[in-house]
Coordinates of C-alpha atoms and ligand atoms in Angstrom, one line a residue:
X27 CA -3.7 11.2 32.3
X28 CA -3.3 14.8 33.1
X29 CA -2.0 15.7 29.6
X30 CA -4.4 17.9 27.5
X31 CA -5.3 17.1 24.0
X32 CA -3.1 20.1 23.1
X33 CA -0.1 18.5 24.8
X34 CA -0.8 15.3 22.9
X35 CA -1.0 17.1 19.7
X36 CA 2.4 18.6 20.4
X37 CA 3.9 15.2 20.7
X38 CA 4.7 14.0 17.1
X39 CA 3.2 10.5 17.6
X40 CA 0.2 12.1 19.4
X41 CA -0.3 14.2 16.4
X42 CA -0.3 11.1 14.2
X43 CA -3.0 9.5 16.4
X44 CA -5.3 12.5 16.7
X45 CA -5.0 13.2 13.0
X46 CA -5.9 9.6 12.2
X47 CA -8.9 9.8 14.4
X48 CA -10.1 13.1 13.0
X49 CA -9.4 12.0 9.4
X50 CA -11.3 8.8 9.9
X51 CA -14.3 10.7 11.3
X52 CA -14.2 13.3 8.6
X53 CA -13.4 16.1 11.0
X54 CA -11.0 19.0 10.6
X55 CA -7.7 19.1 12.4
X56 CA -8.3 22.7 13.4
X57 CA -10.7 21.3 16.0
X58 CA -7.7 20.9 18.4
X59 CA -7.0 24.6 18.1
X60 CA -10.3 25.2 19.7
X61 CA -9.4 26.4 23.3
X62 CA -12.0 24.3 25.1
X63 CA -11.3 21.1 23.1
X64 CA -7.6 21.6 23.3
X65 CA -7.7 21.8 27.1
X66 CA -9.5 18.6 27.6
X67 CA -7.4 16.2 29.7
X68 CA -6.8 12.6 28.8
X69 CA -8.1 11.5 32.1
X70 CA -11.5 13.2 31.6
X71 CA -12.2 11.6 28.3
X72 CA -13.6 8.4 29.9
X73 CA -16.3 10.3 31.6
X74 CA -16.9 12.7 28.7
X75 CA -17.5 9.8 26.4
X76 CA -19.8 8.0 28.9
X77 CA -17.2 5.2 29.2
X78 CA -17.0 4.5 25.5
X79 CA -13.4 5.5 25.5
X80 CA -12.1 3.0 28.0
X81 CA -9.0 2.9 30.1
X82 CA -7.4 0.4 27.8
X83 CA -7.6 2.7 24.8
X84 CA -6.1 5.6 26.8
X85 CA -3.3 3.3 27.9
X86 CA -2.6 2.3 24.3
X87 CA -2.3 5.9 23.4
X88 CA 0.0 6.7 26.3
X89 CA 2.3 3.8 25.5
X90 CA 2.6 5.0 21.9
X91 CA 3.3 8.6 23.1
X92 CA 6.2 7.4 25.2
X93 CA 8.1 5.9 22.3
X94 CA 11.7 6.7 23.2
X95 CA 12.7 8.2 19.9
X96 CA 10.2 10.8 18.9
X97 CA 12.2 13.9 19.9
X98 CA 15.3 13.1 17.9
X99 CA 16.4 14.9 14.8
X100 CA 16.6 13.0 11.5
X101 CA 19.3 13.1 8.9
X102 CA 18.5 14.7 5.5
X103 CA 17.3 12.3 2.8
X104 CA 20.2 12.9 0.4
X105 CA 22.3 9.8 0.3
X106 CA 22.1 8.1 -3.2
X107 CA 20.5 4.7 -3.5
X108 CA 19.2 2.7 -6.5
X109 CA 15.8 2.4 -5.0
X110 CA 15.4 6.2 -4.8
X111 CA 16.1 6.4 -8.5
X112 CA 14.1 3.4 -9.6
X113 CA 10.6 3.3 -11.0
X114 CA 8.9 0.1 -9.6
X115 CA 6.2 -1.9 -11.3
X116 CA 3.9 -4.2 -9.3
X117 CA 3.0 -7.5 -11.0
X118 CA 0.1 -9.4 -9.7
X119 CA 1.1 -12.7 -11.3
X120 CA -2.3 -14.4 -11.4
X121 CA -3.6 -11.6 -13.7
X122 CA -0.5 -10.6 -15.7
X123 CA 0.1 -13.2 -18.4
X124 CA -0.9 -16.8 -18.8
X125 CA 1.5 -18.9 -20.9
X126 CA -0.2 -22.3 -20.9
X127 CA -3.9 -21.7 -21.4
X128 CA -5.2 -22.7 -18.0
X129 CA -6.6 -19.2 -17.5
X130 CA -4.2 -18.3 -14.7
X131 CA -1.2 -16.0 -15.1
X132 CA 2.2 -17.6 -14.4
X133 CA 5.9 -17.0 -14.3
X134 CA 6.6 -18.0 -17.9
X135 CA 3.9 -15.6 -19.0
X136 CA 5.7 -12.9 -17.0
X137 CA 9.1 -13.8 -18.5
X138 CA 7.6 -13.4 -22.0
X139 CA 6.6 -9.8 -21.1
X140 CA 9.8 -8.5 -19.6
X141 CA 10.5 -6.8 -22.9
X142 CA 7.3 -4.8 -22.4
X143 CA 8.5 -3.6 -19.0
X144 CA 11.9 -2.7 -20.3
X145 CA 10.4 -0.6 -23.1
X146 CA 8.3 1.3 -20.6
X147 CA 11.5 2.1 -18.7
X148 CA 10.8 0.0 -15.5
X149 CA 13.8 -0.5 -13.2
X150 CA 12.4 -3.0 -10.7
X151 CA 9.5 -5.4 -10.3
X152 CA 7.6 -6.1 -7.1
X153 CA 6.1 -9.5 -7.6
X154 CA 3.1 -10.4 -5.4
X155 CA 3.4 -13.8 -3.7
X156 CA 4.4 -16.7 -5.9
X157 CA 5.0 -19.2 -3.1
X158 CA 3.2 -22.5 -2.7
X159 CA -0.3 -21.7 -1.4
X160 CA -3.8 -23.1 -1.2
X161 CA -4.9 -19.7 -2.5
X162 CA -7.5 -18.8 0.1
X163 CA -6.2 -15.2 -0.3
X164 CA -4.5 -15.6 -3.7
X165 CA -1.0 -16.5 -2.4
X166 CA -1.0 -14.3 0.7
X167 CA -1.6 -17.5 2.6
X168 CA 1.7 -19.3 2.3
X169 CA 2.0 -23.1 2.7
X170 CA 5.6 -23.4 1.8
X171 CA 8.0 -20.5 1.7
X172 CA 10.6 -22.3 -0.3
X173 CA 8.4 -23.6 -3.1
X174 CA 6.7 -22.0 -6.1
X175 CA 2.9 -22.2 -6.4
X176 CA 2.3 -25.0 -8.9
X177 CA -0.2 -22.9 -10.9
X178 CA 2.6 -20.3 -11.4
X179 CA 5.4 -22.8 -12.4
X180 CA 8.4 -24.4 -10.9
X181 CA 11.6 -23.1 -9.2
X182 CA 13.5 -23.3 -12.5
X183 CA 11.0 -20.8 -13.9
X184 CA 11.6 -18.5 -11.0
X185 CA 15.4 -18.8 -11.4
X186 CA 15.0 -17.9 -15.1
X187 CA 12.8 -15.0 -14.3
X188 CA 15.4 -13.6 -11.9
X189 CA 18.3 -14.0 -14.3
X190 CA 16.3 -12.6 -17.2
X191 CA 15.4 -9.5 -15.1
X192 CA 19.0 -9.0 -14.1
X193 CA 20.2 -9.5 -17.6
X194 CA 17.9 -6.6 -18.6
X195 CA 19.2 -4.4 -15.8
X196 CA 16.0 -4.8 -13.7
X197 CA 15.7 -5.8 -10.1
X198 CA 13.3 -8.1 -8.3
X199 CA 11.4 -7.5 -5.1
X200 CA 9.6 -10.5 -3.6
X201 CA 6.6 -10.2 -1.4
X202 CA 7.3 -11.3 2.2
X203 CA 4.2 -12.5 4.1
X204 CA 5.3 -13.2 7.6
X205 CA 2.6 -11.9 9.8
X206 CA 0.8 -15.1 9.2
X207 CA 1.0 -18.4 7.3
X208 CA -1.6 -20.7 5.7
X209 CA -3.2 -23.2 8.1
X210 CA -1.8 -25.7 5.7
X211 CA 1.8 -24.7 6.5
X212 CA 3.7 -27.5 8.1
X213 CA 4.4 -25.3 11.2
X214 CA 0.7 -24.9 11.8
X215 CA -0.1 -28.6 11.2
X216 CA 2.6 -29.5 13.7
X217 CA 1.4 -26.9 16.2
X218 CA -2.0 -28.6 16.1
X219 CA -0.8 -32.2 16.0
X220 CA 1.6 -31.8 18.9
X221 CA 1.0 -28.7 21.1
X222 CA 3.9 -29.7 23.3
X223 CA 6.3 -30.1 20.4
X224 CA 8.8 -27.7 18.7
X225 CA 6.0 -25.9 16.8
X226 CA 3.4 -25.8 19.6
X227 CA 4.1 -22.1 20.3
X228 CA 4.6 -20.9 16.7
X229 CA 1.1 -19.3 16.6
X230 CA -1.1 -17.3 18.9
X231 CA -3.4 -19.6 20.7
X232 CA -5.8 -18.7 23.6
X233 CA -8.5 -20.4 25.7
X234 CA -10.9 -17.6 25.0
X235 CA -11.1 -15.2 22.1
X236 CA -10.9 -11.4 22.7
X237 CA -13.0 -9.0 20.8
X238 CA -10.6 -8.4 17.8
X239 CA -12.2 -8.7 14.4
X240 CA -10.8 -10.0 11.2
X241 CA -10.2 -7.8 8.2
X242 CA -12.3 -10.1 6.1
X243 CA -15.3 -10.0 8.4
X244 CA -16.3 -11.7 11.7
X245 CA -14.2 -12.6 14.7
X246 CA -10.4 -12.9 14.4
X247 CA -10.5 -16.2 16.2
X248 CA -11.0 -19.7 15.0
X249 CA -11.6 -22.6 17.2
X250 CA -9.1 -25.4 16.8
X251 CA -10.9 -28.6 17.9
X252 CA -7.7 -30.7 18.3
X253 CA -6.2 -28.2 20.8
X254 CA -9.4 -27.1 22.3
X255 CA -8.1 -23.5 21.8
X256 CA -8.7 -20.6 19.6
X257 CA -6.1 -19.4 17.1
X258 CA -5.7 -15.7 16.0
X259 CA -6.2 -14.8 12.4
X260 CA -6.3 -11.1 11.6
X261 CA -7.1 -12.1 8.0
X262 CA -9.0 -15.1 6.6
X263 CA -9.6 -18.2 8.8
X264 CA -6.9 -19.9 6.8
X265 CA -4.3 -17.2 7.5
X266 CA -3.1 -17.8 11.1
X267 CA -1.0 -15.2 12.8
X268 CA 2.5 -16.2 13.8
X269 CA 3.8 -15.7 17.3
X270 CA 6.7 -13.3 16.9
X271 CA 7.5 -13.5 20.6
X272 CA 8.9 -16.9 19.9
X273 CA 12.5 -16.6 19.0
X274 CA 12.5 -19.8 16.9
X275 CA 9.8 -18.2 14.7
X276 CA 12.0 -15.2 14.1
X277 CA 15.0 -17.3 13.4
X278 CA 13.1 -19.5 10.9
X279 CA 11.9 -16.4 9.1
X280 CA 15.4 -14.9 8.9
X281 CA 16.7 -18.1 7.6
X282 CA 14.0 -18.3 4.9
X283 CA 14.7 -14.6 3.9
X284 CA 18.4 -15.4 3.6
X285 CA 17.6 -18.4 1.4
X286 CA 15.9 -16.1 -1.1
X287 CA 18.6 -13.5 -0.9
X288 CA 21.2 -16.1 -1.6
X289 CA 19.4 -16.8 -4.8
X290 CA 20.0 -13.1 -5.7
X291 CA 16.6 -11.4 -5.1
X292 CA 17.1 -7.7 -4.5
X293 CA 14.7 -7.0 -1.8
X294 CA 11.2 -7.5 -0.3
X295 CA 7.9 -5.8 0.1
X296 CA 6.8 -6.7 3.7
X297 CA 3.1 -7.6 4.0
X298 CA 1.3 -5.9 6.9
X299 CA 4.6 -5.8 8.7
X300 CA 3.5 -3.3 11.3
X301 CA 1.1 -5.9 12.7
X302 CA 3.7 -8.5 13.8
X303 CA 4.0 -7.5 17.5
X304 CA 0.9 -8.1 19.6
X305 CA 0.8 -6.7 23.1
X306 CA 1.1 -9.1 26.1
X307 CA -2.2 -10.5 27.3
X308 CA -3.9 -9.5 24.0
X309 CA -6.2 -7.0 25.6
X310 CA -9.6 -6.2 24.1
X311 CA -9.7 -3.4 21.5
X312 CA -11.8 -0.3 22.0
X313 CA -15.3 -0.5 20.6
X314 CA -15.3 3.1 19.6
X315 CA -12.1 2.8 17.5
X316 CA -13.5 -0.4 16.1
X317 CA -16.6 1.4 14.8
X318 CA -14.5 4.3 13.5
X319 CA -12.0 2.1 11.6
X320 CA -14.3 -0.8 10.8
X321 CA -12.0 -3.2 12.6
X322 CA -11.8 -3.9 16.4
X323 CA -8.4 -4.3 18.1
X324 CA -6.2 -2.5 15.5
X325 CA -4.9 0.2 18.0
X326 CA -3.4 -2.7 20.0
X327 CA -1.2 -4.1 17.3
X328 CA -0.7 -1.6 14.5
X329 CA 2.4 -0.3 16.2
X330 CA 3.0 -3.0 18.7
X331 CA 5.5 -2.9 21.6
X332 CA 8.3 -4.9 19.9
X333 CA 7.7 -3.9 16.3
X334 CA 10.9 -1.7 16.1
X335 CA 13.0 -4.4 17.8
X336 CA 11.8 -7.1 15.5
X337 CA 12.5 -5.1 12.4
X338 CA 16.0 -4.2 13.5
X339 CA 16.7 -7.8 14.3
X340 CA 15.5 -9.0 10.9
X341 CA 17.4 -6.3 9.1
X342 CA 20.6 -7.1 11.0
X343 CA 20.3 -10.9 10.5
X344 CA 18.9 -11.1 7.0
X345 CA 18.6 -8.0 4.9
X346 CA 21.7 -6.1 5.7
X347 CA 24.3 -8.8 5.0
X348 CA 22.9 -8.9 1.4
X349 CA 22.4 -5.2 1.0
X350 CA 18.7 -6.0 0.3
X351 CA 16.1 -3.3 0.0
X352 CA 12.8 -3.3 2.0
X353 CA 9.6 -1.5 1.7
X354 CA 6.9 -2.1 4.4
X355 CA 3.2 -2.3 3.9
X356 CA 2.2 -0.3 7.0
X357 CA -1.5 0.5 7.2
X358 CA -2.7 3.1 9.7
X359 CA 0.8 4.5 10.4
X360 CA 1.1 8.3 10.3
X361 CA 4.1 10.6 9.4
X362 CA 5.9 10.4 12.7
X363 CA 5.5 6.6 13.1
X364 CA 6.7 6.2 9.5
X365 CA 9.8 8.2 10.3
X366 CA 10.5 5.8 13.2
X367 CA 10.2 2.9 10.8
X368 CA 12.2 4.3 7.9
X369 CA 14.8 6.9 9.1
X370 CA 18.2 5.7 7.9
X371 CA 19.9 5.6 11.3
X372 CA 17.1 3.6 12.9
X373 CA 18.1 0.6 10.7
X374 CA 14.6 -0.8 10.3
X375 CA 12.9 -0.4 6.9
X376 CA 14.1 1.6 3.9
X377 CA 10.7 2.7 2.9
X378 CA 7.0 2.2 3.7
X379 CA 3.6 2.5 2.2
X380 CA 1.0 4.8 3.8
X381 CA -2.6 4.4 2.7
X382 CA -4.2 7.5 4.1
X383 CA -4.5 9.1 0.7
X384 CA -6.4 6.3 -0.9
X385 CA -9.8 7.5 0.5
X386 CA -11.1 10.9 1.2
X387 CA -11.4 11.7 5.0
X388 CA -14.5 10.2 6.4
X389 CA -14.8 7.6 3.7
X390 CA -13.8 4.0 3.5
X391 CA -13.0 1.9 0.5
X392 CA -16.5 0.4 0.3
X393 CA -18.3 3.8 0.2
X394 CA -19.7 5.0 -3.1
X395 CA -18.4 8.5 -3.6
X396 CA -16.3 10.6 -5.9
X397 CA -12.8 11.0 -4.7
X398 CA -11.6 14.6 -4.5
X399 CA -8.0 15.0 -5.6
X400 CA -7.7 18.1 -3.4
X401 CA -7.4 15.6 -0.5
X402 CA -4.4 14.0 -2.3
X403 CA -2.9 17.4 -2.6
X404 CA -3.2 18.1 1.2
X405 CA -1.9 14.6 2.1
X406 CA 1.1 14.7 -0.2
X407 CA 2.0 18.3 0.6
X408 CA 2.2 17.5 4.2
X409 CA 4.4 14.4 3.5
X410 CA 6.6 16.4 1.1
X411 CA 7.2 19.0 3.9
X412 CA 7.5 16.8 6.9
X413 CA 8.6 13.5 5.7
X414 CA 10.5 13.5 2.5
X415 CA 13.2 15.9 3.7
X416 CA 14.3 13.0 6.0
X417 CA 13.0 9.8 4.5
X418 CA 12.2 8.4 1.0
X419 CA 8.5 8.5 0.2
X420 CA 6.7 5.9 -1.8
X421 CA 4.3 7.2 -4.4
X422 CA 1.4 5.2 -5.6
X423 CA -2.4 5.2 -6.2
X424 CA -3.1 1.6 -6.9
X425 CA -2.2 -1.9 -6.0
X426 CA -3.9 -5.3 -5.9
X427 CA -5.9 -4.3 -2.8
X428 CA -7.7 -1.2 -4.1
X429 CA -10.0 -0.1 -6.9
X430 CA -8.5 1.8 -9.8
X431 CA -7.8 5.4 -9.2
X432 CA -9.3 6.7 -12.4
X433 CA -12.6 5.1 -11.4
X434 CA -12.5 6.6 -8.0
X435 CA -12.0 10.2 -9.3
X436 CA -13.9 10.1 -12.5
X437 CA -16.6 7.4 -12.2
X438 CA -18.3 8.0 -15.5
X439 CA -14.9 7.8 -17.3
X440 CA -15.5 10.9 -19.4
X441 CA -12.0 12.3 -18.8
X442 CA -10.3 9.0 -18.4
X443 CA -7.2 9.6 -20.5
X444 CA -6.6 13.2 -19.5
X445 CA -7.0 12.2 -15.9
X446 CA -4.7 9.2 -16.3
X447 CA -2.0 11.6 -17.6
X448 CA -2.5 14.0 -14.7
X449 CA -2.0 11.1 -12.2
X450 CA 1.1 10.1 -14.1
X451 CA 2.6 13.6 -13.9
X452 CA 2.2 13.8 -10.2
X453 CA 3.5 10.3 -9.5
X454 CA 6.6 10.7 -11.6
X455 CA 7.5 14.3 -10.5
X456 CA 6.8 14.4 -6.8
X457 CA 9.6 13.6 -4.4
X458 CA 9.7 9.8 -3.8
X459 CA 9.9 6.4 -5.5
X460 CA 7.0 5.6 -7.8
X461 CA 5.2 2.2 -7.7
X462 CA 3.1 1.7 -10.8
X463 CA 0.5 -1.1 -10.6
X464 CA 0.1 -3.3 -13.7
X465 CA -2.4 -1.8 -16.1
X466 CA -2.3 1.6 -14.6
X467 CA 0.0 2.7 -17.4
X468 CA -2.8 2.0 -19.9
X469 CA -5.5 3.5 -17.8
X470 CA -7.4 0.3 -16.8
X471 CA -10.5 1.0 -14.8
X472 CA -12.9 -0.9 -12.4
X473 CA -14.9 -3.7 -13.8
X474 CA -18.6 -3.5 -13.9
X475 CA -19.2 -6.8 -12.1
X476 CA -22.8 -7.8 -12.5
X477 CA -23.4 -10.2 -9.7
X478 CA -21.6 -11.7 -6.6
X479 CA -20.8 -14.8 -8.6
X480 CA -18.4 -12.8 -10.8
X481 CA -16.2 -12.0 -7.8
X482 CA -13.4 -14.1 -6.6
X483 CA -11.9 -12.4 -3.6
X484 CA -12.3 -13.8 -0.1
X485 CA -12.6 -10.3 1.3
X486 CA -15.4 -9.4 -1.1
X487 CA -17.5 -12.3 0.1
X488 CA -16.8 -11.7 3.8
X489 CA -17.6 -8.0 3.5
X490 CA -20.7 -8.7 1.4
X491 CA -22.1 -10.9 4.2
X492 CA -21.2 -8.2 6.8
X493 CA -23.0 -5.4 4.8
X494 CA -25.9 -7.5 3.8
X495 CA -27.0 -8.2 7.4
X496 CA -27.2 -4.5 8.1
X497 CA -28.0 -2.8 4.8
X498 CA -29.7 -5.4 2.7
X499 CA -28.6 -7.2 -0.5
X500 CA -28.7 -4.4 -3.0
X501 CA -26.8 -1.8 -1.0
X502 CA -24.3 -4.5 0.0
X503 CA -23.7 -5.4 -3.6
X504 CA -23.2 -1.7 -4.6
X505 CA -20.6 -1.3 -1.8
X506 CA -18.7 -4.4 -2.9
X507 CA -18.8 -3.1 -6.5
X508 CA -17.2 0.2 -5.3
X509 CA -14.5 -1.3 -3.1
X510 CA -13.7 -4.8 -4.2
X511 CA -10.1 -5.7 -4.6
X512 CA -11.1 -7.7 -7.7
X513 CA -11.5 -4.4 -9.5
X514 CA -7.7 -4.3 -9.7
X515 CA -7.3 -8.0 -10.2
X516 CA -8.9 -8.5 -13.6
X517 CA -6.4 -9.6 -16.3
X518 CA -3.9 -7.3 -17.9
X519 CA -5.3 -6.0 -21.2
X520 CA -2.6 -6.7 -23.7
X521 CA -4.5 -6.5 -27.0
X522 CA -7.9 -6.7 -28.7
X523 CA -7.6 -10.4 -29.0
X524 CA -10.0 -12.6 -27.0
X525 CA -9.5 -12.1 -23.3
X526 CA -7.3 -9.2 -24.1
X527 CA -4.5 -11.6 -25.1
X528 CA -4.1 -12.6 -21.5
X529 CA -5.0 -16.3 -22.0
X530 CA -6.0 -18.7 -24.7
X531 CA -8.2 -20.5 -22.1
X532 CA -10.9 -19.3 -19.8
X533 CA -9.6 -16.6 -17.5
X534 CA -9.9 -17.2 -13.8
X535 CA -11.8 -13.9 -13.5
X536 CA -13.6 -11.8 -16.1
X537 CA -11.8 -9.5 -18.4
X538 CA -12.2 -5.7 -18.8
X539 CA -12.9 -3.3 -21.7
X540 CA -10.2 -4.5 -24.0
X541 CA -11.6 -2.8 -27.1
X542 CA -11.0 0.6 -25.8
X543 CA -8.0 0.0 -23.5
X544 CA -5.1 -2.3 -24.4
X545 CA -1.4 -2.1 -24.4
X546 CA -0.8 -3.0 -28.1
X547 CA -2.9 -0.1 -29.4
X548 CA -1.4 2.3 -27.0
X549 CA 2.2 1.3 -27.7
X550 CA 1.6 2.2 -31.3
X551 CA 0.1 5.6 -30.5
X552 CA 2.5 8.4 -29.5
X553 CA -0.3 10.3 -27.8
X554 CA -1.5 7.4 -25.7
X555 CA -1.4 7.2 -21.9
X556 CA 1.2 4.4 -22.2
X557 CA 3.5 6.6 -24.3
X558 CA 3.0 9.4 -21.8
X559 CA 4.1 7.1 -19.0
X560 CA 7.1 6.0 -21.0
X561 CA 8.1 9.6 -21.8
X562 CA 7.7 10.8 -18.2
X563 CA 9.7 7.9 -16.9
X564 CA 12.5 8.8 -19.3
X565 CA 12.2 12.5 -18.3
X566 CA 12.6 11.4 -14.7
X567 CA 15.8 9.7 -15.6
X568 CA 17.2 12.6 -17.5
X569 CA 16.5 15.1 -14.7
X570 CA 18.1 14.2 -11.3
X571 CA 16.3 17.2 -9.8
X572 CA 13.1 15.0 -10.0
X573 CA 14.8 12.4 -7.9
X574 CA 17.1 14.1 -5.5
X575 CA 16.1 17.7 -5.9
X576 CA 14.2 19.7 -3.2
X577 CA 10.5 20.2 -3.5
X578 CA 8.6 23.3 -2.8
X579 CA 4.8 23.4 -3.0
X580 CA 3.2 26.7 -3.8
X581 CA -0.4 27.9 -3.8
X582 CA -1.0 25.6 -0.9
X583 CA -4.4 27.1 0.1
X584 CA -5.8 27.4 -3.4
X585 CA -8.3 24.8 -4.2
X586 CA -8.0 22.7 -7.4
X587 CA -4.5 24.1 -8.2
X588 CA -1.5 21.9 -7.4
X589 CA 1.8 23.6 -8.2
X590 CA 5.4 22.8 -7.1
X591 CA 9.0 23.3 -8.0
X592 CA 11.7 20.6 -8.1
X593 CA 15.2 22.0 -8.0
X594 CA 18.8 21.1 -7.6
X595 CA 22.0 23.0 -8.3
X596 CA 21.7 22.7 -12.1
X597 CA 18.0 23.1 -12.9
X598 CA 14.5 24.1 -11.7
X599 CA 11.4 22.3 -12.9
X600 CA 7.9 23.6 -12.4
X601 CA 4.9 21.3 -12.3
X602 CA 1.3 22.6 -12.5
X603 CA -1.9 20.6 -12.2
X604 CA -5.6 21.4 -12.3
X605 CA -7.1 18.8 -9.9
X606 CA -10.7 19.5 -10.9
X607 CA -12.9 18.5 -13.9
X608 CA -13.6 22.1 -14.6
X609 CA -11.5 24.7 -16.4
X610 CA -10.0 27.1 -13.8
X611 CA -8.0 30.4 -14.0
X612 CA -4.3 30.0 -13.8
X613 CA -2.5 31.7 -11.0
X614 CA -0.2 34.2 -12.8
X615 CA 0.9 34.1 -16.5
X616 CA 1.7 31.0 -18.5
X617 CA 5.1 29.8 -17.2
X618 CA 8.1 30.9 -19.1
X619 CA 10.5 28.1 -20.1
X620 CA 10.3 24.8 -22.0
X621 CA 7.4 22.4 -21.5
X622 CA 8.7 18.9 -21.1
X623 CA 5.4 17.1 -20.9
X624 CA 1.7 17.9 -20.8
X625 CA -1.7 16.3 -21.3
X626 CA -2.9 19.2 -23.6
X627 CA -1.4 20.3 -26.9
X628 CA -0.7 23.9 -26.0
X629 CA -0.9 26.3 -23.0
X630 CA -3.8 28.7 -22.4
X631 CA -4.7 31.4 -20.0
X632 CA -7.0 28.8 -18.4
X633 CA -6.0 25.5 -17.0
X634 CA -8.3 23.0 -18.7
X635 CA -9.9 20.1 -16.8
X636 CA -7.2 17.9 -15.2
X637 CA -4.5 19.8 -17.1
X638 CA -1.0 18.9 -16.0
X639 CA 2.3 20.1 -17.3
X640 CA 6.0 19.8 -16.4
X641 CA 8.1 22.8 -17.3
X642 CA 11.8 23.4 -17.1
X643 CA 12.2 27.0 -16.1
X644 CA 16.0 27.2 -15.4
X645 CA 18.8 25.2 -17.0
X646 CA 22.5 25.7 -16.3
Ligands
LIG10 C1 -2.0 -7.2 2.5 C2 -2.1 -7.8 1.2 O1 -1.7 -6.8 0.3 C3 -3.4 -8.3 1.0 O2 -3.7 -8.6 -0.4 C4 -3.6 -9.5 1.9 O3 -5.0 -9.9 1.8 C5 -3.3 -9.1 3.3 N1 -2.2 -8.3 3.5 C6 -3.1 -10.3 4.1 O4 -1.9 -10.9 3.8
LIG11 CA1 -1.1 -20.5 -16.5

């Protein structure tokens, strides 16, 4: 309690925490350098905040700071691995390809499109959940981990998908959702039917709720009449949090993971995996953090006390024997915590997704604003310097939980194709493993939904209600329009045919602007965004410096310009990007060397709006 803010900032995890708080409140990190602010002691904060920062919050911070491993050195990130070289592609199966005209994408639809993925140069597919589910949250609420959702097909279809992928030299990553199950899962039904039985302790039940809130709006607790108790659900009411303290839960999960690995799947993306360990006694969350983040309780469980132990155990018992790859979805985690999760010698995860770059500081996903790419530059520069020398970074802008990046940066779509190419250049030449979300390669954008009836996502409805109460209907609708996950979930645009060639039936959610944006047209056009992605993917394969080479960012303090070198013993590549929608002066002359890729025909003294090029400046 006697430590000053400056002391805390010196501790790597402390820095993560302070930066997260400053980022979220739109304040500058330099604040800590202020002499007076830096010398504030932790113990004073309670009084200074008039009690709003309570003892519980300070204790959460202290227990994070005391993580045993923060002072250790990490090994360099230079061992070879297929997942460092691979380009991943995320398939959201419900919206990828429908094979039987029921309006819902399915496994046979996906099998029929594997040729498309090969042609693009994809090495591995991350498949969002295809397990049996009542679909309260489109498959992220699993009813049976060993069965395929009937809308998507049967197990034989899955087996065929896996062998077809492997035959083409591609790998398969499944989605592993084990923070929670559906309330229709047999474990939960048993827990409710027989509280004293084998499954009675599989979930988190309490006599009284605490103040934690759900990500989809409202309290995180649901009253279970039969047990006369409340069950914790960080997500929808039908997604009940598993009790990881219970060793049988962990053993059953390991067993299930091994079952899939025996089938030959190559790895997993682990859904909200940093939330699995909840602290003893489930203490109330801080109201002040709740306001800042939009969710109450998160500081208690986003890096819970046993998280690292559970991950190590799962790796040892399930992933490691099969050489499986893991990437964790880890919202809220900063650079240092991410190192703890992914450093090779820690034997926890191979990689993780950070989300801090998806919104500008001080903004949340549901704000209407124009995203400034300079924030991406600062975020990624810091990760390139402090994280990627030790661990492998994941590179992405989009997934099924976020609006389209082009729409966030360039709302009116005037520079859509040029911007799409700029994003591609950065994603495929920075140091890390790229994850492309379906449709990103053809520049799909947000859908102009016209009314709430057109949405499908449980989160959109929950959030709409929450916003409506405070801000009124019109504003609430506009916020959902800006932030809804459905923006990314509209059907893949294959061609100009009805429904973009996605289905011969009525699609489960409305389709996008297929006339101006579809795969078929772009595949036949060598200047299209699709062709640009294909070319960059092959450039990445031909130049190991882009995978294993060092990265050096230059012009760090120059706004709108993002330049960096990638080099190894045999070559040096130079990447230059204009992050703004205006033409700007180049720093120095036009680079000498060969231009490998660019979103403009030739090079000028000026960098034109969103200009981006990859140069090879030294070859040996
Ligand atoms: C993260 C997933 O990506 C999201 O779609 C889901 O709603 C939550 N986790 C809960 O599983
Ligand atoms: Ca179907």
